[in-house]
Structure formats: C-alpha cells, structure tokens
Short mmCIF file of C-alpha atoms in Angstrom, two decimals:
data_model
loop_
_atom_site.label_atom_id
_atom_site.label_comp_id
_atom_site.label_asym_id
_atom_site.label_seq_id
_atom_site.Cartn_x
_atom_site.Cartn_y
_atom_site.Cartn_z
CA MET R 994 -88.82 76.22 1.85
CA ARG R 995 -90.55 77.22 -1.37
CA ASN R 996 -91.05 74.73 -4.20
CA PHE R 997 -88.10 74.69 -6.59
CA THR R 998 -86.57 73.14 -9.70
CA PHE R 999 -82.79 73.10 -9.78
CA TYR R 1000 -80.91 72.99 -13.07
CA ASN R 1001 -77.31 73.78 -13.90
CA PRO R 1002 -75.65 72.08 -16.89
CA THR R 1003 -72.23 73.76 -16.67
CA LYS R 1004 -69.25 71.42 -16.40
CA ILE R 1005 -66.48 72.92 -14.26
CA ILE R 1006 -62.88 71.86 -14.92
CA PHE R 1007 -60.98 73.09 -11.87
CA GLY R 1008 -57.26 73.11 -11.14
CA ALA R 1009 -53.81 73.56 -12.59
CA GLU R 1010 -52.74 72.33 -16.01
CA ARG R 1011 -56.24 71.30 -17.12
CA GLU R 1012 -56.09 73.18 -20.42
CA ALA R 1013 -55.98 70.02 -22.54
CA ASP R 1014 -59.03 68.62 -20.74
CA PHE R 1015 -60.85 71.88 -21.36
CA ALA R 1016 -59.88 72.02 -25.03
CA ARG R 1017 -61.18 68.49 -25.58
CA GLU R 1018 -64.54 69.58 -24.17
CA VAL R 1019 -64.58 72.62 -26.45
CA ALA R 1020 -63.87 70.38 -29.44
CA LYS R 1021 -67.08 68.50 -28.66
CA LEU R 1022 -68.99 71.78 -29.02
CA GLY R 1023 -67.52 72.91 -32.33
CA LYS R 1024 -64.46 73.12 -34.53
CA LYS R 1025 -64.19 76.88 -34.97
CA ALA R 1026 -64.38 79.25 -32.01
CA LEU R 1027 -64.78 82.99 -31.65
CA VAL R 1028 -62.36 83.72 -28.79
CA VAL R 1029 -63.59 86.79 -26.90
CA THR R 1030 -61.16 88.71 -24.67
CA GLY R 1031 -60.94 92.00 -22.82
CA GLY R 1032 -58.29 94.70 -22.69
CA GLY R 1033 -55.24 92.58 -23.44
CA SER R 1034 -54.07 91.31 -20.06
CA VAL R 1035 -54.66 87.67 -21.02
CA LYS R 1036 -52.17 88.11 -23.84
CA ARG R 1037 -49.60 89.87 -21.68
CA ASN R 1038 -49.71 87.22 -18.95
CA GLY R 1039 -49.64 84.26 -21.34
CA ILE R 1040 -53.10 82.82 -20.61
CA PHE R 1041 -54.30 83.47 -24.16
CA ASP R 1042 -51.39 81.62 -25.74
CA THR R 1043 -51.78 78.71 -23.32
CA ILE R 1044 -55.45 78.26 -24.20
CA VAL R 1045 -54.95 78.77 -27.94
CA GLU R 1046 -52.19 76.16 -28.00
CA ALA R 1047 -54.46 73.66 -26.24
CA LEU R 1048 -57.26 74.42 -28.70
CA LYS R 1049 -54.87 73.91 -31.61
CA ASP R 1050 -53.89 70.51 -30.24
CA ALA R 1051 -57.59 69.64 -30.04
CA ASP R 1052 -58.11 70.71 -33.69
CA VAL R 1053 -60.20 73.76 -32.81
CA ALA R 1054 -59.59 76.78 -35.08
CA ILE R 1055 -60.00 80.25 -33.63
CA VAL R 1056 -61.09 83.75 -34.63
CA GLU R 1057 -60.34 86.61 -32.24
CA GLU R 1058 -62.59 89.37 -30.89
CA SER R 1059 -60.78 91.52 -28.31
CA GLY R 1060 -61.33 94.76 -26.45
CA ILE R 1061 -64.41 94.00 -24.32
CA SER R 1062 -64.79 96.77 -21.74
CA PRO R 1063 -65.14 96.28 -17.96
CA ASN R 1064 -68.82 97.22 -18.27
CA PRO R 1065 -69.45 95.42 -21.60
CA ARG R 1066 -70.96 97.60 -24.29
CA LEU R 1067 -73.72 96.82 -26.75
CA ASN R 1068 -71.58 98.00 -29.69
CA GLU R 1069 -68.84 95.54 -28.68
CA VAL R 1070 -71.36 92.71 -28.69
CA LYS R 1071 -72.58 93.71 -32.13
CA ASP R 1072 -69.01 93.63 -33.44
CA GLY R 1073 -68.59 90.11 -32.08
CA ILE R 1074 -71.84 88.95 -33.66
CA ARG R 1075 -70.77 90.36 -37.02
CA ILE R 1076 -67.39 88.64 -36.91
CA ALA R 1077 -68.88 85.34 -35.75
CA ARG R 1078 -71.28 85.35 -38.69
CA GLN R 1079 -68.63 86.33 -41.21
CA GLU R 1080 -66.28 83.61 -40.02
CA ASN R 1081 -69.01 80.98 -39.60
CA VAL R 1082 -67.92 80.01 -36.10
CA ASP R 1083 -69.81 77.31 -34.24
CA VAL R 1084 -68.78 78.03 -30.62
CA ILE R 1085 -68.14 81.14 -28.53
CA LEU R 1086 -65.22 81.01 -26.08
CA ALA R 1087 -64.68 83.79 -23.53
CA ILE R 1088 -61.32 84.23 -21.79
CA GLY R 1089 -61.61 86.75 -18.99
CA GLY R 1090 -63.81 87.91 -16.14
CA GLY R 1091 -67.52 88.50 -15.93
CA SER R 1092 -67.62 91.37 -18.41
CA THR R 1093 -66.04 89.33 -21.18
CA ILE R 1094 -68.27 86.34 -20.41
CA ASP R 1095 -71.39 88.53 -20.26
CA ALA R 1096 -70.63 89.97 -23.68
CA ALA R 1097 -69.99 86.47 -25.06
CA LYS R 1098 -73.38 85.31 -23.80
CA LEU R 1099 -75.24 87.95 -25.79
CA MET R 1100 -73.09 87.13 -28.81
CA ALA R 1101 -74.02 83.46 -28.42
CA VAL R 1102 -77.76 84.18 -28.71
CA GLY R 1103 -77.28 87.07 -31.13
CA VAL R 1104 -75.52 85.13 -33.89
CA PRO R 1105 -78.41 82.81 -34.85
CA THR R 1106 -81.17 85.48 -34.76
CA ASP R 1107 -82.04 88.58 -36.76
CA ALA R 1108 -83.30 90.36 -33.65
CA GLU R 1109 -81.55 93.42 -32.29
CA PRO R 1110 -79.35 92.37 -29.36
CA TRP R 1111 -80.70 95.19 -27.19
CA ASP R 1112 -84.23 93.88 -27.69
CA ILE R 1113 -83.04 90.59 -26.21
CA VAL R 1114 -81.64 92.46 -23.18
CA LEU R 1115 -84.91 94.37 -22.76
CA GLY R 1116 -86.93 91.18 -22.96
CA LYS R 1117 -88.75 92.19 -26.13
CA VAL R 1118 -87.34 89.14 -27.93
CA LYS R 1119 -86.93 85.73 -26.32
CA PRO R 1120 -83.96 83.87 -27.80
CA GLU R 1121 -84.75 80.42 -29.14
CA ARG R 1122 -81.26 79.26 -30.13
CA ALA R 1123 -77.67 79.96 -29.15
CA LEU R 1124 -74.19 78.92 -30.13
CA PRO R 1125 -72.57 76.81 -27.39
CA LEU R 1126 -70.48 78.80 -24.92
CA ALA R 1127 -67.24 77.93 -23.12
CA THR R 1128 -65.34 80.12 -20.65
CA VAL R 1129 -61.89 80.46 -19.14
CA LEU R 1130 -62.21 82.40 -15.89
CA THR R 1131 -59.50 84.93 -15.01
CA LEU R 1132 -61.25 86.96 -12.29
CA ALA R 1133 -63.29 85.66 -9.36
CA ALA R 1134 -66.26 87.99 -9.11
CA THR R 1135 -69.45 87.73 -11.11
CA GLY R 1136 -70.27 84.02 -11.26
CA SER R 1137 -70.92 84.33 -15.00
CA GLU R 1138 -68.88 81.18 -15.57
CA MET R 1139 -71.70 79.05 -14.13
CA ASP R 1140 -74.93 81.01 -14.51
CA PRO R 1141 -77.46 81.91 -17.25
CA SER R 1142 -77.31 85.69 -16.79
CA SER R 1143 -75.56 88.66 -18.37
CA VAL R 1144 -75.41 92.43 -17.89
CA ILE R 1145 -74.91 94.79 -20.85
CA THR R 1146 -74.47 98.58 -21.09
CA ASN R 1147 -75.99 100.68 -23.86
CA LEU R 1148 -73.83 103.80 -24.11
CA GLU R 1149 -76.27 105.60 -26.39
CA THR R 1150 -79.11 105.43 -23.87
CA GLN R 1151 -76.90 105.28 -20.74
CA GLU R 1152 -78.75 102.16 -19.62
CA LYS R 1153 -77.31 99.03 -18.04
CA TYR R 1154 -79.60 96.04 -17.63
CA GLY R 1155 -79.39 92.38 -16.82
CA TRP R 1156 -81.00 89.62 -18.83
CA GLY R 1157 -80.87 85.86 -18.84
CA SER R 1158 -81.71 82.66 -20.65
CA PRO R 1159 -81.05 78.98 -19.97
CA LEU R 1160 -79.50 78.93 -23.44
CA VAL R 1161 -76.42 80.81 -22.19
CA TYR R 1162 -75.33 78.57 -19.37
CA PRO R 1163 -71.71 77.88 -20.30
CA ALA R 1164 -71.33 74.29 -21.46
CA VAL R 1165 -67.89 74.09 -19.85
CA SER R 1166 -65.77 76.48 -17.78
CA LEU R 1167 -62.10 76.23 -16.90
CA GLU R 1168 -61.13 77.45 -13.42
CA ASN R 1169 -57.39 77.53 -12.85
CA PRO R 1170 -56.58 79.56 -9.71
CA ALA R 1171 -53.15 80.40 -11.14
CA PHE R 1172 -54.89 82.38 -13.88
CA THR R 1173 -56.05 84.91 -11.24
CA THR R 1174 -52.71 85.56 -9.51
CA THR R 1175 -51.98 88.58 -11.72
CA VAL R 1176 -55.26 90.30 -10.77
CA ASN R 1177 -54.36 93.53 -8.98
CA ALA R 1178 -55.47 94.46 -5.46
CA TRP R 1179 -58.22 96.82 -6.66
CA HIS R 1180 -59.99 94.23 -8.80
CA THR R 1181 -59.43 91.47 -6.25
CA ALA R 1182 -61.15 93.64 -3.65
CA ALA R 1183 -63.96 94.57 -6.03
CA GLY R 1184 -64.38 90.92 -7.00
CA THR R 1185 -64.62 89.89 -3.35
CA ALA R 1186 -67.32 92.51 -2.80
CA ASP R 1187 -69.15 91.32 -5.91
CA ILE R 1188 -69.15 87.71 -4.69
CA MET R 1189 -70.48 88.80 -1.31
CA SER R 1190 -73.16 90.97 -2.88
CA HIS R 1191 -74.45 88.07 -4.97
CA VAL R 1192 -74.73 85.99 -1.83
CA MET R 1193 -76.41 88.74 0.19
CA GLU R 1194 -78.97 89.49 -2.52
CA GLN R 1195 -80.19 85.90 -2.13
CA TYR R 1196 -79.65 85.66 1.63
CA PHE R 1197 -81.65 88.69 2.74
CA THR R 1198 -85.18 87.34 2.38
CA LEU R 1199 -88.08 86.83 4.76
CA ASP R 1200 -90.19 83.86 5.85
CA ASP R 1201 -88.84 81.19 3.49
CA ARG R 1202 -87.02 79.03 6.09
CA ALA R 1203 -84.53 77.80 3.50
CA TYR R 1204 -82.02 76.63 6.08
CA VAL R 1205 -79.77 74.72 3.67
CA ALA R 1206 -79.43 77.63 1.24
CA ASP R 1207 -78.90 80.14 4.04
CA SER R 1208 -76.25 78.01 5.72
CA LEU R 1209 -74.40 77.63 2.42
CA ALA R 1210 -74.63 81.39 1.94
CA GLU R 1211 -73.13 82.09 5.34
CA GLY R 1212 -70.25 79.73 4.62
CA ILE R 1213 -69.48 81.41 1.30
CA LEU R 1214 -69.58 84.85 2.93
CA ARG R 1215 -67.13 83.69 5.59
CA THR R 1216 -64.92 82.25 2.84
CA ALA R 1217 -64.81 85.58 1.01
CA ILE R 1218 -64.14 87.49 4.23
CA HIS R 1219 -61.28 85.13 5.10
CA PHE R 1220 -59.60 84.75 1.72
CA GLY R 1221 -60.21 88.17 0.13
CA PRO R 1222 -57.61 89.90 2.33
CA VAL R 1223 -55.19 86.98 1.90
CA ALA R 1224 -55.36 87.20 -1.90
CA ILE R 1225 -54.73 90.94 -1.74
CA ALA R 1226 -51.77 90.62 0.65
CA GLU R 1227 -50.33 87.51 -1.04
CA PRO R 1228 -51.38 87.56 -4.72
CA ASP R 1229 -49.71 84.20 -5.49
CA ASP R 1230 -51.51 82.31 -2.71
CA LEU R 1231 -53.29 79.63 -4.73
CA GLU R 1232 -55.37 78.46 -1.78
CA ALA R 1233 -56.85 81.94 -1.44
CA ARG R 1234 -57.31 82.37 -5.18
CA GLY R 1235 -58.87 78.93 -5.58
CA ASN R 1236 -61.33 79.40 -2.73
CA LEU R 1237 -62.41 82.80 -4.07
CA MET R 1238 -62.79 81.35 -7.56
CA TRP R 1239 -65.04 78.52 -6.40
CA ALA R 1240 -66.94 80.89 -4.09
CA SER R 1241 -67.65 83.07 -7.13
CA SER R 1242 -69.22 80.12 -8.95
CA LEU R 1243 -71.23 78.84 -5.98
CA ALA R 1244 -72.51 82.33 -5.18
CA LEU R 1245 -74.54 82.49 -8.37
CA ASN R 1246 -75.03 78.99 -9.78
CA GLY R 1247 -78.51 78.61 -8.29
CA LEU R 1248 -77.73 76.73 -5.09
CA LEU R 1249 -78.22 79.71 -2.79
CA SER R 1250 -81.65 80.57 -4.16
CA ILE R 1251 -83.14 77.09 -3.79
CA GLY R 1252 -86.42 77.23 -1.89
CA LYS R 1253 -86.37 81.04 -1.65
CA ASP R 1254 -88.00 84.14 -3.10
CA TYR R 1255 -85.10 86.40 -3.99
CA PRO R 1256 -85.91 89.60 -5.89
CA TRP R 1257 -82.68 91.62 -5.91
CA SER R 1258 -82.33 95.26 -4.87
CA VAL R 1259 -78.76 96.55 -4.68
CA HIS R 1260 -77.63 95.34 -8.10
CA ASP R 1261 -80.31 97.38 -9.85
CA MET R 1262 -79.28 100.47 -7.91
CA GLU R 1263 -75.64 99.92 -8.78
CA HIS R 1264 -76.40 99.37 -12.46
CA GLU R 1265 -77.71 102.93 -12.58
CA LEU R 1266 -74.41 104.16 -11.15
CA SER R 1267 -72.13 102.24 -13.51
CA ALA R 1268 -74.32 102.93 -16.54
CA LYS R 1269 -73.99 106.68 -16.06
CA TYR R 1270 -70.56 106.93 -14.41
CA ASP R 1271 -68.81 103.71 -15.56
CA ILE R 1272 -67.50 102.85 -12.09
CA THR R 1273 -66.23 99.40 -11.10
CA HIS R 1274 -69.31 97.26 -10.41
CA GLY R 1275 -68.06 95.60 -7.22
CA VAL R 1276 -67.02 98.96 -5.78
CA GLY R 1277 -70.48 100.39 -6.37
CA LEU R 1278 -72.04 97.37 -4.67
CA ALA R 1279 -69.75 97.73 -1.65
CA ILE R 1280 -70.66 101.40 -1.29
CA LEU R 1281 -74.42 100.87 -1.55
CA THR R 1282 -74.99 97.65 0.41
CA PRO R 1283 -74.45 98.91 3.99
CA HIS R 1284 -76.62 101.97 3.29
CA TRP R 1285 -79.35 99.76 1.81
CA LEU R 1286 -79.28 97.52 4.88
CA ASN R 1287 -79.52 100.52 7.20
CA HIS R 1288 -82.46 101.85 5.19
CA VAL R 1289 -84.44 98.59 5.32
CA LEU R 1290 -83.63 97.77 8.96
CA ASN R 1291 -86.83 97.55 10.99
CA LYS R 1292 -88.47 95.18 13.47
CA LYS R 1293 -89.47 92.83 10.65
CA THR R 1294 -86.03 92.63 9.02
CA ALA R 1295 -83.88 92.88 12.16
CA PRO R 1296 -83.87 89.12 12.96
CA ARG R 1297 -82.53 88.24 9.50
CA ILE R 1298 -79.83 90.94 9.54
CA ALA R 1299 -78.94 89.93 13.10
CA ARG R 1300 -78.53 86.31 11.98
CA PHE R 1301 -76.11 87.57 9.34
CA ALA R 1302 -74.19 89.52 11.99
CA ARG R 1303 -73.96 86.53 14.34
CA ASN R 1304 -73.23 83.75 11.83
CA VAL R 1305 -70.97 85.66 9.44
CA PHE R 1306 -69.15 88.16 11.65
CA GLY R 1307 -69.48 86.38 15.00
CA ILE R 1308 -71.18 89.30 16.74
CA GLN R 1309 -72.59 88.34 20.13
CA GLU R 1310 -75.48 90.67 20.92
CA ALA R 1311 -78.83 89.45 22.27
CA ASP R 1312 -80.94 92.32 20.97
CA ASP R 1313 -81.71 91.80 17.27
CA VAL R 1314 -81.77 95.48 16.29
CA ALA R 1315 -78.49 96.25 18.06
CA CYS R 1316 -76.93 93.11 16.62
CA ALA R 1317 -78.13 94.00 13.12
CA LYS R 1318 -76.63 97.48 13.37
CA ALA R 1319 -73.33 96.02 14.55
CA GLY R 1320 -73.36 93.58 11.62
CA ILE R 1321 -73.90 96.39 9.12
CA GLU R 1322 -71.01 98.31 10.66
CA ALA R 1323 -68.81 95.20 10.48
CA LEU R 1324 -69.66 94.74 6.78
CA SER R 1325 -68.81 98.36 6.01
CA ALA R 1326 -65.56 98.09 7.98
CA PHE R 1327 -64.61 94.93 6.09
CA PHE R 1328 -65.08 96.57 2.70
CA ALA R 1329 -63.09 99.59 3.89
CA SER R 1330 -60.29 97.26 5.05
CA LEU R 1331 -59.94 96.13 1.42
CA HIS R 1332 -59.32 99.80 0.52
CA ILE R 1333 -62.62 100.09 -1.30
CA PRO R 1334 -63.95 103.68 -1.32
CA MET R 1335 -67.03 103.76 0.88
CA HIS R 1336 -68.74 106.92 -0.39
CA LEU R 1337 -70.03 107.88 -3.83
CA LYS R 1338 -68.10 111.15 -3.68
CA ASP R 1339 -64.91 109.07 -3.48
CA VAL R 1340 -65.62 107.70 -6.98
CA ASP R 1341 -66.55 111.14 -8.37
CA ILE R 1342 -70.31 110.81 -8.09
CA ASP R 1343 -72.11 113.85 -6.69
CA GLU R 1344 -75.78 114.54 -6.08
CA SER R 1345 -76.46 116.12 -9.47
CA ARG R 1346 -77.94 112.97 -11.06
CA LEU R 1347 -79.19 111.04 -8.05
CA GLU R 1348 -82.84 111.94 -8.55
CA GLU R 1349 -82.62 111.15 -12.25
CA MET R 1350 -81.14 107.72 -11.48
CA ALA R 1351 -83.74 106.99 -8.80
CA GLU R 1352 -86.55 107.92 -11.19
CA ASP R 1353 -85.10 105.92 -14.08
CA LEU R 1354 -84.75 102.84 -11.90
CA ALA R 1355 -88.23 103.17 -10.40
CA ASN R 1356 -89.70 103.48 -13.89
CA TYR R 1357 -87.73 100.46 -15.11
CA ARG R 1358 -89.08 98.42 -12.20
CA HIS R 1359 -92.65 99.69 -12.77
CA GLY R 1360 -92.64 101.83 -9.65
CA VAL R 1361 -91.07 99.58 -7.02
CA ILE R 1362 -88.14 97.24 -6.37
CA ASP R 1363 -90.00 94.49 -4.56
CA GLY R 1364 -87.07 92.95 -2.70
CA PHE R 1365 -86.16 92.34 0.96
CA GLN R 1366 -88.23 95.46 1.59
CA PRO R 1367 -90.10 97.38 -1.13
CA LEU R 1368 -88.14 100.34 -2.48
CA HIS R 1369 -89.95 103.17 -4.22
CA LYS R 1370 -88.31 106.16 -5.87
CA GLU R 1371 -88.03 108.04 -2.57
CA ASP R 1372 -86.35 105.03 -0.93
CA ILE R 1373 -83.86 104.61 -3.76
CA LEU R 1374 -83.04 108.32 -3.64
CA ALA R 1375 -82.60 108.22 0.14
CA ILE R 1376 -80.11 105.33 -0.17
CA TYR R 1377 -78.16 107.16 -2.89
CA LYS R 1378 -78.02 110.31 -0.73
CA ALA R 1379 -76.95 108.35 2.35
CA ALA R 1380 -74.11 106.84 0.30
CA LEU R 1381 -72.71 110.24 -0.74
#
C-alpha cells in the first residue's frame, strides 16, 4: 500500500422520513438557502415540497434556482452565483443527481470570489472560501453527494472538465432510497454503469497491493451488478434502490483509493464525447470501458483484469489472459443486459470528430493519459474507433 491521508467530512443521513433531521443540519449551516434543482422532476414527484416544508419548519428560508442540465453548463452556474449574491444566501442546497450537485459545488466556491468560474474549473484560480453545501440525492450515480469533485461543461468552447476542492465536500447529504424510485430504467442503468466506472477507475492499477481497497471495490461492483437489474425490473424495490444509493457514495468517497495510485482514463475520454455530443455520461462510460480494457490488455495488466473477472464475475479460468478476455466480455454483456447501447453509432456519434476529440484530450493531458496504461493520442483514437 502507498502512504495515504484519508479525509471525508460529509455527514450522511440515510433512510426514510429523515427530512426533519436533515433540515436541522442545514439550519446549522445557514438561515437562507439557494435551492438548486434540475429539470423539474423533483417538483412533479413531491420531493421538492417535502424538503422545503422541512426547511420551513427548521426556520430556513429558500431562494430557488432551477433548470440545471444533465451535463451542467457554465452559464447555469453563473446564473446561480448571481442569484445567490443578490439574495445574500448563506448556504447552497442541491436537490437532484450528480449534475445538480456538481453545479451547486461551483456555485458554492463562485459566490465568495470575483474569479471567473471557468478559471476555477481550469485550475487557474484556487478557491479559498466556499458557502457550505448540503445535498438531497435523487439519483444513484456520480457519488457527488460525498466527494469534493465536480464536472462542468462550457458550451461556448465545447469543453467538459472535472475539478475539485476540499471546500466543496457536502457538509450533509440526505439519502432516502424512496426518492429514487421514480428514476426511469434508462437513467437507472446509466447510473449503475457510472457507479461501476468510478470503482473500476480506482481498481485497475498496478503494483500497489492495496488489498483492503481492492476487496471493497469488488464488493461494490458485485452490489451494482446484483441490484442494478433489480431496480430496473422493480423500480419500487427499496432494498435495491438503497444498496445502489450507498454504493454510489462509497464508490467515490475516497475509501477505494486508499493506498493506491489511481490516475483515471475512461472518464476523460467520455468527457470529450459528452462535451461535444451531450450524451448521457454513464452510457458513454459503459460504451468505452470494455474497449479501453481490451486496448490495455497485455501480459503486465492481464493478472489484474483476470482478478476482476474471477472475483466480480466468478469466471473460472486458469490462464490470466483468457480469463481477462472473458471478464471484459462479461462486463460488456452486463451493460448490454441493462439495454445500454454498446456502440458510439448507437448514440449518433460517427467517426467525423474522433481524431479531433483524441487530439483535444491528449493536449489537455499534456500528451498522455498516464493511467492503468499510458494512452497517447493514437491510443485514445484507437479506443474511440473500436467503440464505433
């Protein structure tokens, strides 16, 4: 294991009818909240009213900012920052999935600074202060409810980048599995793939011998594989929804990276896709991941991929290379069983911009994605082409 420092300050309030407990925690953070929401589903299904009523009982006033897109836009963040300043709010509260929470995180650091929000995303400005952040999770997917990271899209430049700061760990997050029962099959499947991708980005490493983290990762992957199909087939199954919700948080709260070197690969490649084509993030990850694994499979990486195949999918094959190939096929088959499109052409992406995306990503990463295996422009392009 590598040396590590573990830190996660987020308080999770999990379970049914915990809204009053959550609201009391929010009241400790501030007395006027900017409530950030997405496309309106939380109002249609009653979650918004439930949370607002609890906040009212806790003497927390609210200001609304709605309409955050599935791939949150820079202009939406700027609107939220403007409203928060005008209304003099002292806490940001996101109700929604990862996109809404990601936008709220940039609002939280954007309000108390004069810097351009995009400069914070690009790392040109390091935030020094932030408004406290609270979240109500309505989609198990990104892990944003318990991590210090965010991903934002700039429509003007067609760029989508991740950024992070310890300042944007949510102070408190409410996880009520019942709040996810109205999530449709498409987004439940994409969320399951997103959870698994977060785990795999941290799991596929070499020579760190982080047995605890890897064993936790395998358990979370098996959880997603077991409960993802259940939640799709039986949307009201609270056991399935609850396990996926907690798996989402554990996948990205820092536990799985303890003692490891974990530079990510597939997420950067997918960000290029969804920046330019605005596809569902989890779908893009599901399409790319098996092709990435096939591309990086060699004698050095085969034992790790074979361990994944044996411990996650139960494949019994003595030869590491053969076992690894079978594991990659099993992963692809699982995603397909969730009715996720498994080719870029199925989500209306052709080869016309693949080289442009590969070059843009290589330039952004200063020539190479130094992950499980180094990926240069030609590697990135080969993976994109294989995924067509």
